[in-house]
Short mmCIF file of C-alpha atoms and ligand atoms in Angstrom, two decimals:
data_model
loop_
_atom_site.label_atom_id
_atom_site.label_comp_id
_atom_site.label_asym_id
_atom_site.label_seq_id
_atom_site.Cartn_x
_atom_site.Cartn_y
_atom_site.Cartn_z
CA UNK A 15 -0.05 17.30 -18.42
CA UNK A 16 -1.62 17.16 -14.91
CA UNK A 17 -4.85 14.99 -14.56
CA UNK A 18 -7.98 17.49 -14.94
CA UNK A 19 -10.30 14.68 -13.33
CA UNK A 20 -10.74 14.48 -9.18
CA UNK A 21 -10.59 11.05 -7.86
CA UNK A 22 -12.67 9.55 -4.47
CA UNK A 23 -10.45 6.29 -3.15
CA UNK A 24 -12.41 4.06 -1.34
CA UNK A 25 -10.64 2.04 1.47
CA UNK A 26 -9.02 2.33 4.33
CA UNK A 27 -5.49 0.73 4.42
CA UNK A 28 -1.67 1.68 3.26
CA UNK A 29 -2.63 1.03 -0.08
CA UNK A 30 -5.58 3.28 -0.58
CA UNK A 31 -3.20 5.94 1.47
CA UNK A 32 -0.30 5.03 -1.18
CA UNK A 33 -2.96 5.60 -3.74
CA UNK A 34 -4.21 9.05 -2.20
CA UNK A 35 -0.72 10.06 -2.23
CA UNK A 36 0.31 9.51 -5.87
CA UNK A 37 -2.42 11.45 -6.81
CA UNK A 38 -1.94 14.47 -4.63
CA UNK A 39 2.09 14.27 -5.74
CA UNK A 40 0.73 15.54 -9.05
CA UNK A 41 -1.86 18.34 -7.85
CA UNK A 42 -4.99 16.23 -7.68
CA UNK A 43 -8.35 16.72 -6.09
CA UNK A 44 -8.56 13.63 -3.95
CA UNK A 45 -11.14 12.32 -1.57
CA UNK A 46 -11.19 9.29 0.93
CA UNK A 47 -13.82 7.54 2.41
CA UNK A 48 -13.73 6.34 4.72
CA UNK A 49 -9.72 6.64 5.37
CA UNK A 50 -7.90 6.40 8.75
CA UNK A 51 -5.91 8.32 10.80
CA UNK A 52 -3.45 9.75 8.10
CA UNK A 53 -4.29 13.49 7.04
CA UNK A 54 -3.68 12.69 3.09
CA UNK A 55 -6.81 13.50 1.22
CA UNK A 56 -10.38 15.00 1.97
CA UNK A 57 -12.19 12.75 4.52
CA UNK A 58 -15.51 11.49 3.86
CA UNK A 59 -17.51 9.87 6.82
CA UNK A 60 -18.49 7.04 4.23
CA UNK A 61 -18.04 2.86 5.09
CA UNK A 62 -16.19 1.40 1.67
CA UNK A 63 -19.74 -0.79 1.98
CA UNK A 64 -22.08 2.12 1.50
CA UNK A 65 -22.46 1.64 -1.77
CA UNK A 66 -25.73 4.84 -1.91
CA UNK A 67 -23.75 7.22 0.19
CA UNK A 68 -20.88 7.23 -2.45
CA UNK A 69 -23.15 6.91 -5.35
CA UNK A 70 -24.51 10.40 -3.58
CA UNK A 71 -21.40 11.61 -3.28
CA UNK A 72 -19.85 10.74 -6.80
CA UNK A 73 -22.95 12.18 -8.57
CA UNK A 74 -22.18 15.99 -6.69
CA UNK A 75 -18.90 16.09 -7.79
CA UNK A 76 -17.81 17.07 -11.53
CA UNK A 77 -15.38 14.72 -13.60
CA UNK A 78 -14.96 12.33 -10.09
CA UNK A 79 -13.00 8.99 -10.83
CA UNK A 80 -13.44 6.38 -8.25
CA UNK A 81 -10.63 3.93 -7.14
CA UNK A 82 -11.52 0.50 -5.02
CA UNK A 83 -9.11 -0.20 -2.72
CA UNK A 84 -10.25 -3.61 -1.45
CA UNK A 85 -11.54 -6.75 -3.02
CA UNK A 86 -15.10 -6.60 -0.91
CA UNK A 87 -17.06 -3.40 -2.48
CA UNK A 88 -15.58 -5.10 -5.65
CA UNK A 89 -16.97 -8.96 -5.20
CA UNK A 90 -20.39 -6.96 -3.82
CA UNK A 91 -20.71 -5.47 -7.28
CA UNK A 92 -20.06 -1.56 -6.76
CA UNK A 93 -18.39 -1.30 -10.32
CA UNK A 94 -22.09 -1.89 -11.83
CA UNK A 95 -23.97 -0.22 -9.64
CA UNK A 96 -21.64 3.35 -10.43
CA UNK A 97 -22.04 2.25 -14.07
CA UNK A 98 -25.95 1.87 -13.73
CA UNK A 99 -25.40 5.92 -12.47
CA UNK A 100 -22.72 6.83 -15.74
CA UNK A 101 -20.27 7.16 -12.66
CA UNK A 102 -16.80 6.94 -13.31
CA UNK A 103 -15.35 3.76 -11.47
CA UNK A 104 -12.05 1.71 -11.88
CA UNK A 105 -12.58 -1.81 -11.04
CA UNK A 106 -14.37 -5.09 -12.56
CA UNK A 107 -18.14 -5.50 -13.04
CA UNK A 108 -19.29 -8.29 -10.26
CA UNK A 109 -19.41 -10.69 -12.46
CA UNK A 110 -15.75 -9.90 -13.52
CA UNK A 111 -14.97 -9.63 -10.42
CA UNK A 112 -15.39 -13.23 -9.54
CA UNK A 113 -11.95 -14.38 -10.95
CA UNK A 114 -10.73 -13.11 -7.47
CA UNK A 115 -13.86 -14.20 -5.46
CA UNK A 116 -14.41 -17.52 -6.21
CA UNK A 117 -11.21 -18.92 -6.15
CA UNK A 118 -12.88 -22.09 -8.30
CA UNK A 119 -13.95 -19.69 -11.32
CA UNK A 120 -10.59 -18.20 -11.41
CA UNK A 121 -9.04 -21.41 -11.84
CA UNK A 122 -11.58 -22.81 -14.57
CA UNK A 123 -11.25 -19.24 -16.36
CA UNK A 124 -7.09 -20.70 -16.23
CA UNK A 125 -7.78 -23.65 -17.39
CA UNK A 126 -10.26 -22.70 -20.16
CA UNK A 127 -7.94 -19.99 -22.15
CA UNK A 128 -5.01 -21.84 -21.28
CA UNK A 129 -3.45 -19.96 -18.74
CA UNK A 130 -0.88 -21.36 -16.73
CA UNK A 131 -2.29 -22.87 -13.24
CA UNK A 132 -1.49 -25.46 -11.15
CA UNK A 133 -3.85 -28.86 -11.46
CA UNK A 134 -7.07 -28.61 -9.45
CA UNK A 135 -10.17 -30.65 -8.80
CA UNK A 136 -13.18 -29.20 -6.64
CA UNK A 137 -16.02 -31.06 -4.65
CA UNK A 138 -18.87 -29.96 -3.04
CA UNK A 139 -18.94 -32.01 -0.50
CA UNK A 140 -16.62 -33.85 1.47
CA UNK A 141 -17.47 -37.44 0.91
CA UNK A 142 -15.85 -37.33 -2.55
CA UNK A 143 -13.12 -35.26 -1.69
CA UNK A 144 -12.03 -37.67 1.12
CA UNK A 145 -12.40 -39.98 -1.73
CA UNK A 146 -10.46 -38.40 -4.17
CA UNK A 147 -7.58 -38.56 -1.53
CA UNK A 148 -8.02 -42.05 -1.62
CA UNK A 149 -5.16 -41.91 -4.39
CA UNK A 150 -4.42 -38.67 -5.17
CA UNK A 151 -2.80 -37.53 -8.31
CA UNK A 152 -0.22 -34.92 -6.23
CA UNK A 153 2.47 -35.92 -3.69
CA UNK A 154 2.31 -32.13 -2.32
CA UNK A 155 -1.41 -30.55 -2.05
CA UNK A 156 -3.04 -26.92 -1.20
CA UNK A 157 -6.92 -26.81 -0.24
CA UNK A 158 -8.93 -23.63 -0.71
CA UNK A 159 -12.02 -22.47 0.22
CA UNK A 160 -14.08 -20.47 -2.62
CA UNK A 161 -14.97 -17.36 -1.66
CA UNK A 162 -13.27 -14.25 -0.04
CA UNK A 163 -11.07 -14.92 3.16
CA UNK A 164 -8.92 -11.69 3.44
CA UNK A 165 -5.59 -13.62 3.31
CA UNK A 166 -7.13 -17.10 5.06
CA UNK A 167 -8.95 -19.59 3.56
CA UNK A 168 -5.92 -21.72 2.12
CA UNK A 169 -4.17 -24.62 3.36
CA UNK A 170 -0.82 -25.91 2.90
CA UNK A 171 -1.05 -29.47 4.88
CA UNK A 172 1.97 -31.16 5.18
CA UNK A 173 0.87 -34.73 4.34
CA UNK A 174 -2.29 -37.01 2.79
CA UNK A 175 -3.73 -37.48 6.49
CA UNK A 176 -3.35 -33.90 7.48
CA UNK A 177 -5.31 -32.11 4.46
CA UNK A 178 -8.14 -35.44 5.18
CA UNK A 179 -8.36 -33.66 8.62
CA UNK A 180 -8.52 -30.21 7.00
CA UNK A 181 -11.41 -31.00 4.76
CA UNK A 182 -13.32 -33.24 7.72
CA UNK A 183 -12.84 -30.13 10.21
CA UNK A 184 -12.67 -26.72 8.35
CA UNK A 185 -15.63 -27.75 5.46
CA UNK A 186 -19.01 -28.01 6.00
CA UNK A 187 -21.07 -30.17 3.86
CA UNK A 188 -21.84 -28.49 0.53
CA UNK A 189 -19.58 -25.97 0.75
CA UNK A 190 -17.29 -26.06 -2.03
CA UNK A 191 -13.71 -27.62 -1.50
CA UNK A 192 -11.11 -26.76 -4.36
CA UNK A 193 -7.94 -29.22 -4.34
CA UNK A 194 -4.84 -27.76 -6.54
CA UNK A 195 -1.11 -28.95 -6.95
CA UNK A 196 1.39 -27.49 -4.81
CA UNK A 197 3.80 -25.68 -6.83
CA UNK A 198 7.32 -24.35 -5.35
CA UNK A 199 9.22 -21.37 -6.03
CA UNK A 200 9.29 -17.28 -5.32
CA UNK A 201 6.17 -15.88 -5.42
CA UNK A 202 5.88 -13.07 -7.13
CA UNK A 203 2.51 -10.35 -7.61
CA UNK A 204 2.65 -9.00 -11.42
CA UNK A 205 0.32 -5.97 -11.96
CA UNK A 206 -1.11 -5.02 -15.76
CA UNK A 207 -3.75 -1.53 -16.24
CA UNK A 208 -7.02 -4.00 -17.93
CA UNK A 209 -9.85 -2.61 -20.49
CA UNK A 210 -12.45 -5.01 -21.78
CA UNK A 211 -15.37 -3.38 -22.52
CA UNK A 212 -17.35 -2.37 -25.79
CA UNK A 213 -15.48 -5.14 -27.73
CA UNK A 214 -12.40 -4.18 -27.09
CA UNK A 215 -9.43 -5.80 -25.26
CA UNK A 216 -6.02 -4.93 -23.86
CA UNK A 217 -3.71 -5.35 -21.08
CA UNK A 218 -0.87 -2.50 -20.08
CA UNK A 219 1.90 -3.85 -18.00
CA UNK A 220 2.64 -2.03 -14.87
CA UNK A 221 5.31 -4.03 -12.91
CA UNK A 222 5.94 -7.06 -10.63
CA UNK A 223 6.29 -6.91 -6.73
CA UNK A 224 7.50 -9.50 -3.96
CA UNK A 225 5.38 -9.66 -0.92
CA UNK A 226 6.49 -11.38 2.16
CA UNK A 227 2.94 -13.02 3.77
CA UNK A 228 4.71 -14.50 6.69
CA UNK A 229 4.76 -13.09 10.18
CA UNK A 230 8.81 -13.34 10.70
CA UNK A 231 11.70 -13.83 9.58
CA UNK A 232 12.86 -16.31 6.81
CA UNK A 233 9.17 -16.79 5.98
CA UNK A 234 8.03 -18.37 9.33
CA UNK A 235 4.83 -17.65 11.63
CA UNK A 236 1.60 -17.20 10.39
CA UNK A 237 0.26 -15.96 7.33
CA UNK A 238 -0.59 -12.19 7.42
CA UNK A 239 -1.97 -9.77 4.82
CA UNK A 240 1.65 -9.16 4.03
CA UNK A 241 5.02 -7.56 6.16
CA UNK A 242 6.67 -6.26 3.11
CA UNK A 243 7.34 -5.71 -0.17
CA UNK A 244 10.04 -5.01 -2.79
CA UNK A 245 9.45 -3.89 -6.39
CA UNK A 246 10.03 -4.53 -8.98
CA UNK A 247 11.41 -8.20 -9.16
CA UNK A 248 13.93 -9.01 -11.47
CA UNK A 249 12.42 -11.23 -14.29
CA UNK A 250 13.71 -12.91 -17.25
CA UNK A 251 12.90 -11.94 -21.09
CA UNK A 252 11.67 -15.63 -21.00
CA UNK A 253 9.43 -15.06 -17.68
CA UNK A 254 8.26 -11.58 -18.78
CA UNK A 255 7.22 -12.63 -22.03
CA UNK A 256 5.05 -15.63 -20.68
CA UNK A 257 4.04 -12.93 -18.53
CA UNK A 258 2.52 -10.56 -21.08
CA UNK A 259 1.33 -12.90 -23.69
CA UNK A 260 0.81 -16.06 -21.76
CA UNK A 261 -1.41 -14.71 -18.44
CA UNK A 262 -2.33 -10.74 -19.21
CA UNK A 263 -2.72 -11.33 -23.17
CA UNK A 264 -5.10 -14.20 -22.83
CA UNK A 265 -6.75 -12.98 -19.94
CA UNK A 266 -8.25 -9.98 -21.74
CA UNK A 267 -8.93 -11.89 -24.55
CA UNK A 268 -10.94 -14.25 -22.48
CA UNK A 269 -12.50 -11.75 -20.08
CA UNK A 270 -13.66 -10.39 -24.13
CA UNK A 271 -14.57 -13.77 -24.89
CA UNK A 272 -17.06 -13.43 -21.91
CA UNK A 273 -18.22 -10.79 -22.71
CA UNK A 274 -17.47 -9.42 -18.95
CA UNK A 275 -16.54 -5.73 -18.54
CA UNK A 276 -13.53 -5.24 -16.54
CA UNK A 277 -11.56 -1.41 -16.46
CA UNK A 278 -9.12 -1.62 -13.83
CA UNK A 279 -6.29 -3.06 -12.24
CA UNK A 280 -5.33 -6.84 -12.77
CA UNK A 281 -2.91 -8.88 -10.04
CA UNK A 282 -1.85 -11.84 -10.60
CA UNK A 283 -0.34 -13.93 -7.62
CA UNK A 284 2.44 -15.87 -9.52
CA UNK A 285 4.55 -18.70 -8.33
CA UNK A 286 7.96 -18.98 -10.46
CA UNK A 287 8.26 -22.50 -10.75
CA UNK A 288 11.02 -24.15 -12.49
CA UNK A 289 9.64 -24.10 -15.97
CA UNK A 290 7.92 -20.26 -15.88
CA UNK A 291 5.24 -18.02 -13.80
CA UNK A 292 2.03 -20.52 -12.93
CA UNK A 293 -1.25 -18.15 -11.77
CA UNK A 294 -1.87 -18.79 -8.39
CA UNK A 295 -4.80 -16.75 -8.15
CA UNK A 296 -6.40 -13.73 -9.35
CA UNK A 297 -6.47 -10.34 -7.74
CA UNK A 298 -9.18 -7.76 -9.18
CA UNK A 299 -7.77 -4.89 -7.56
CA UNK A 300 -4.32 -3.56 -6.72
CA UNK A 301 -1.87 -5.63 -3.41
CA UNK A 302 -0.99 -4.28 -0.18
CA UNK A 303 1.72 -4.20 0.68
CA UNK A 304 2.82 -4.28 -3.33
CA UNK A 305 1.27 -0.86 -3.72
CA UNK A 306 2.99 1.09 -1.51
CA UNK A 307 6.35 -0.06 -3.32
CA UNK A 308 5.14 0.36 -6.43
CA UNK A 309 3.14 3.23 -6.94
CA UNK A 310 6.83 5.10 -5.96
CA UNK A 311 8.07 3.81 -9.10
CA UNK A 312 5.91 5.63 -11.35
CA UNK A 313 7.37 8.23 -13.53
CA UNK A 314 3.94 9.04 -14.84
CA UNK A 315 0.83 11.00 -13.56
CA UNK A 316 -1.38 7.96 -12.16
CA UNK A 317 -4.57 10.16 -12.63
CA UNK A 318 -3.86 10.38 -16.28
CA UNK A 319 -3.15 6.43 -16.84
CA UNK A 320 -6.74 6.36 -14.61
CA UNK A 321 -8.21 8.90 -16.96
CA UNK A 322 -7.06 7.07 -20.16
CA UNK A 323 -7.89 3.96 -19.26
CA UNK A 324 -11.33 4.39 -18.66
CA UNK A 325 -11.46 5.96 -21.83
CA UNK A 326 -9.92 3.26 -23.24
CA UNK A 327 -7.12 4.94 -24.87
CA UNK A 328 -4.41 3.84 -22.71
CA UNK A 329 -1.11 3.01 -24.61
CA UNK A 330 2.50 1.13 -23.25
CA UNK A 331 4.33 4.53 -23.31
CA UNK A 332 1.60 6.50 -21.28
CA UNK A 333 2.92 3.91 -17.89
CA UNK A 334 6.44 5.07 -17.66
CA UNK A 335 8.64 3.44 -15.12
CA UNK A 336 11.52 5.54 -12.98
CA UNK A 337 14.37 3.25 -14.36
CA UNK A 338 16.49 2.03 -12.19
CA UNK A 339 14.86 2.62 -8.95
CA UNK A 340 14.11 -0.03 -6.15
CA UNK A 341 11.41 0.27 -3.39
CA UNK A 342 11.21 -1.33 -0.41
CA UNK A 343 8.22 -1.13 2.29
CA UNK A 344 8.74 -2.82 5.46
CA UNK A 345 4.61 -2.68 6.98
CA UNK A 346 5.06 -2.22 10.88
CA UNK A 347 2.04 -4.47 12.76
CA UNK A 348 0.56 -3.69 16.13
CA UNK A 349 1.13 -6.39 19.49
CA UNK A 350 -0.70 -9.83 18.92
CA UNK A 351 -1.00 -9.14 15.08
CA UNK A 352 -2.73 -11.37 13.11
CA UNK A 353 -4.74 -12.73 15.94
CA UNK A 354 -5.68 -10.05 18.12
CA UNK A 355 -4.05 -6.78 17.48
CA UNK A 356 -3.69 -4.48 20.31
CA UNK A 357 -5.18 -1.33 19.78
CA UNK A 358 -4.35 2.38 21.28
CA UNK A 359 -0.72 2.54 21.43
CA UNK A 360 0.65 6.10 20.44
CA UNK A 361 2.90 5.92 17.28
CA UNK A 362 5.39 8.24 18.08
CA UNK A 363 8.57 9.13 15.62
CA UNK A 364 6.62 9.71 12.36
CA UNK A 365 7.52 13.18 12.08
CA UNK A 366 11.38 12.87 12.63
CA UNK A 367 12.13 10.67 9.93
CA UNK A 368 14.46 11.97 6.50
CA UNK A 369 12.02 13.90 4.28
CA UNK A 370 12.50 11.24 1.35
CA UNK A 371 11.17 8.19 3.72
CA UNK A 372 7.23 7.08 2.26
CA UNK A 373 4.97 6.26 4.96
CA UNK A 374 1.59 5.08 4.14
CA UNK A 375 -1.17 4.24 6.66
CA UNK A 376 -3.23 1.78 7.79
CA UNK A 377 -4.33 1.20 11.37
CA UNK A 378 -3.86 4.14 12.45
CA UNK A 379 -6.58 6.74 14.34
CA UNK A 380 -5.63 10.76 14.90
CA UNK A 381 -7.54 12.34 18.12
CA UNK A 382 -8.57 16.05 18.55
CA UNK A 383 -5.72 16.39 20.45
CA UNK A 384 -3.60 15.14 16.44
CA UNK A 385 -1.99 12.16 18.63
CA UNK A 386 -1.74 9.13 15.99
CA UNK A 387 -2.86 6.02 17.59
CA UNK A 388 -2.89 1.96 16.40
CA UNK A 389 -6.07 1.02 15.61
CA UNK A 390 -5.45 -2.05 13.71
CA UNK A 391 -3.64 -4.80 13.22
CA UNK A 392 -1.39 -3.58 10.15
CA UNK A 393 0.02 -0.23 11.09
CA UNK A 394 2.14 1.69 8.95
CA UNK A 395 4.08 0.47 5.67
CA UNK A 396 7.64 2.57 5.59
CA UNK A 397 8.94 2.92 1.84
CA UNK A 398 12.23 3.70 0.57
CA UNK A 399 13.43 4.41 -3.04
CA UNK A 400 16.63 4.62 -4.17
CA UNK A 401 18.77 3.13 -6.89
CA UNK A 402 19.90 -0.13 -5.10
CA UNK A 403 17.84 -3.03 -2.63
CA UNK A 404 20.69 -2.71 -0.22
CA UNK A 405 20.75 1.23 0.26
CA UNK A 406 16.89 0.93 0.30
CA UNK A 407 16.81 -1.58 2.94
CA UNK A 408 19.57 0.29 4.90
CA UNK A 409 17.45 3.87 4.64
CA UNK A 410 14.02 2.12 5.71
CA UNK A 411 15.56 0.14 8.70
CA UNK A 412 17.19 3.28 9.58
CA UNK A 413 14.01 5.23 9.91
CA UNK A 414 12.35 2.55 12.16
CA UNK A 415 12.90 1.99 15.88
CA UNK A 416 13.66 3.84 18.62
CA UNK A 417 15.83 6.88 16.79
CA UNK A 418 12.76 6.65 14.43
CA UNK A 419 9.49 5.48 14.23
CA UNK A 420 8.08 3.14 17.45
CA UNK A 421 5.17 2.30 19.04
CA UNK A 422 4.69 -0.34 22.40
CA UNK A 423 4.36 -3.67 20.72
CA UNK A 424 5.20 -2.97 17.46
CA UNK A 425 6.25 -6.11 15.46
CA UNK A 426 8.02 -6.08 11.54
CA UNK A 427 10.26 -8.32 9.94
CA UNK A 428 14.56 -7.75 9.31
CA UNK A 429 14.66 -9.05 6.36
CA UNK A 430 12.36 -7.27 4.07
CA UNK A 431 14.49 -7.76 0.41
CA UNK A 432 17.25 -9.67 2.01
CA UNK A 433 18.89 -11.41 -0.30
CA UNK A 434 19.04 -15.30 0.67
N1 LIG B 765 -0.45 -8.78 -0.76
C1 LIG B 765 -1.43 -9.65 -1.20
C2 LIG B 765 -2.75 -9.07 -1.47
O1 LIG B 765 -2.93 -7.86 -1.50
O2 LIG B 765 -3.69 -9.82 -1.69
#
């Protein structure tokens, strides 16, 4: 049965695009605000931070579920403020919310219902971390900042000396410095449906993604918001088991313990070490680029697992996978991306490509005249489905470039998937 409920998604990237277009492949009502240059969905002239304007909105519209995109309206505490207005919203309450923005309370939630997590220490101020480095317990180190950095904020220093120059450069004095382990192995992004509310608690398991955060090839360059993604990842009954009970399992249960109120979807950044997944961090919301490869893989109606879990009636058989079926999204950047995108190029080729090719946007602006422009530094993320990585990878390379889709400058990684 087709969802009955309309849906607003607030955002403006590939994912919330990804997310528009699930919904409207199964007849739904769907609004954007504020959206981008792709045509999917009703446009609202709305900034994801205008909290009143979409509270207006939501409360003219009849049996309206609202999606957050990003982690900011999220961390800003839009969940409660729609709940203060019996709103429909998916997403954590602020305080809930704070396992993804303060990187320190998502690791002492870890380490307090005994979820796996690397070793960490945190200082606020540098004296004592300098200190601590003194003799540190780790041979291999990462250093965080606390709070939201879309994608920066984290260090990987390559020796003792070079993360004491991180913390005596990049920290100011009482702001608070988190030391962790470094752990080594894939990474991997594992996504569960989450209800704790009303004293109850569960988890539904969606699936797990591989992102590629690097700027080129064989994981080199900077770090970006992501190139490309691949879904799902092939896990172990051992690995999917810690999975579930070990890091979704006790995470409701402590969320419950909490007493925080948190409807939505749960990501957690793994690393696969050795002996099992480890939680990296916390995501209160849904990845991008892991959306836009996953959300293709859903047999069911998204609106109704939406619908259901707010109600808190969602069950395991209501999130039905298409078995068998890769995805693979290789996200096209603009010239100078991650530093200083260059905007304005026309992004021509969009229309020409095979009519079972996904594109989601993000950067992207359409003029009166409908020419699609960059306007970011993440452009478009180009999906393909099919029952095997390699014929994936072959159909989405295929459908970018100059036979396919270009623009001047436009930068993406060849080895999306690629099998080392
Ligand atoms: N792809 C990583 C993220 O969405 O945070």
């Amino acid at each position: 049965m087709t969802s009955e409920a309309k849906f607003l998604v607030i955002g403006n990237g590939a994912r919330e695009d990804a997310i528009v277009q699930t919904l409207q492949n199964k007849n739904a009502e769907v609004f954007i605000a504020p959206g981008n240059g792709s045509r999917r969905g009703i446009h609202l002239p709305i900034s994801a931070s205008n909290t009143e304007e979409l509270i207006k909105f939501a409360k003219s519209q009849e049996n309206l579920i609202t999606i957050i995109g990003p982690e900011g309206p999220l961390a800003d505490g839009i969940v409660d403020k729609f709940r203060d207005e019996d709103l429909k919203i998916v997403g954590p309450t602020k305080e809930a919310a704070l396992l993804e923005s303060s990187k320190l309370k998502g690791l002492e939630f870890m380490e307090k219902y005994d979820i796996p997590h690397p070793t960490f220490q945190s200082f606020d101020n540098k004296a004592t971390a300098l200190k601590f480095l003194e003799s540190p317990p780790w041979e291999k180190l990462v250093i965080k900042e606390d709070g939201l950095k879309a994608g920066k904020g984290v260090y990987l220093p390559s020796s003792i000396e070079e993360a004491r120059e991180i913390i005596k450069n990049k920290f100011q004095d009482g702001e608070t410095i988190v030391l962790q382990e470094r752990l080594y192995g894939p990474e991997a992004s594992s996504f569960a449906f989450i209800y704790v509310k009303d004293g109850k608690a569960f988890y539904v398991y969606f699936t797990t993604a591989q992102d590629h955060k690097r700027l080129k090839d064989g994981d080199v360059g900077p770090n970006t918001g992501g190139m490309g993604a691949y879904a799902p990842v092939e896990l172990s009954s051992e690995n999917m088991q810690i999975i579930k009970d070990n890091i979704f399992q006790k995470t409701v249960d402590g969320l419950l313990k909490e007493n925080l109120e948190y409807v939505g979807f749960l990501f957690a950044g793994l690393m696969m070490t050795n002996t099992g997944p480890v939680v990296l961090e916390y995501n209160a919301r849904l990845g991008d680029p892991e959306t836009q490869v996953i959300l293709p893989l859903l047999e069911s109606d998204l609106g109704n697992i939406l619908e259901k879990l707010i109600n808190g009636t969602l069950k395991p058989e209501d999130v039905q996978i298409r078995r068998g079926k890769v995805a693979v999204g290789v996200v096209l950047a603009a010239e100078n991306y991650p530093e200083n995108p260059i905007k304005g190029d026309v992004i021509e080729g969009i229309d020409n490509i095979p009519s079972d090719i996904l594109v989601s946007q993000a950067g992207t602006k359409m003029d009166q005249e409908e020419t699609l422009t960059t306007d970011g530094g993440r452009i478009l993320t180009v999906v393909s489905v099919e029952d095997s990585i390699d014929e994936a990878r072959k159909n989405v390379y295929e459908a970018i470039g100059h036979k396919g889709i270009h623009f001047r400058g436009m930068q993406y990684r060849a080895d999306i998937a690629k099998k080392n």
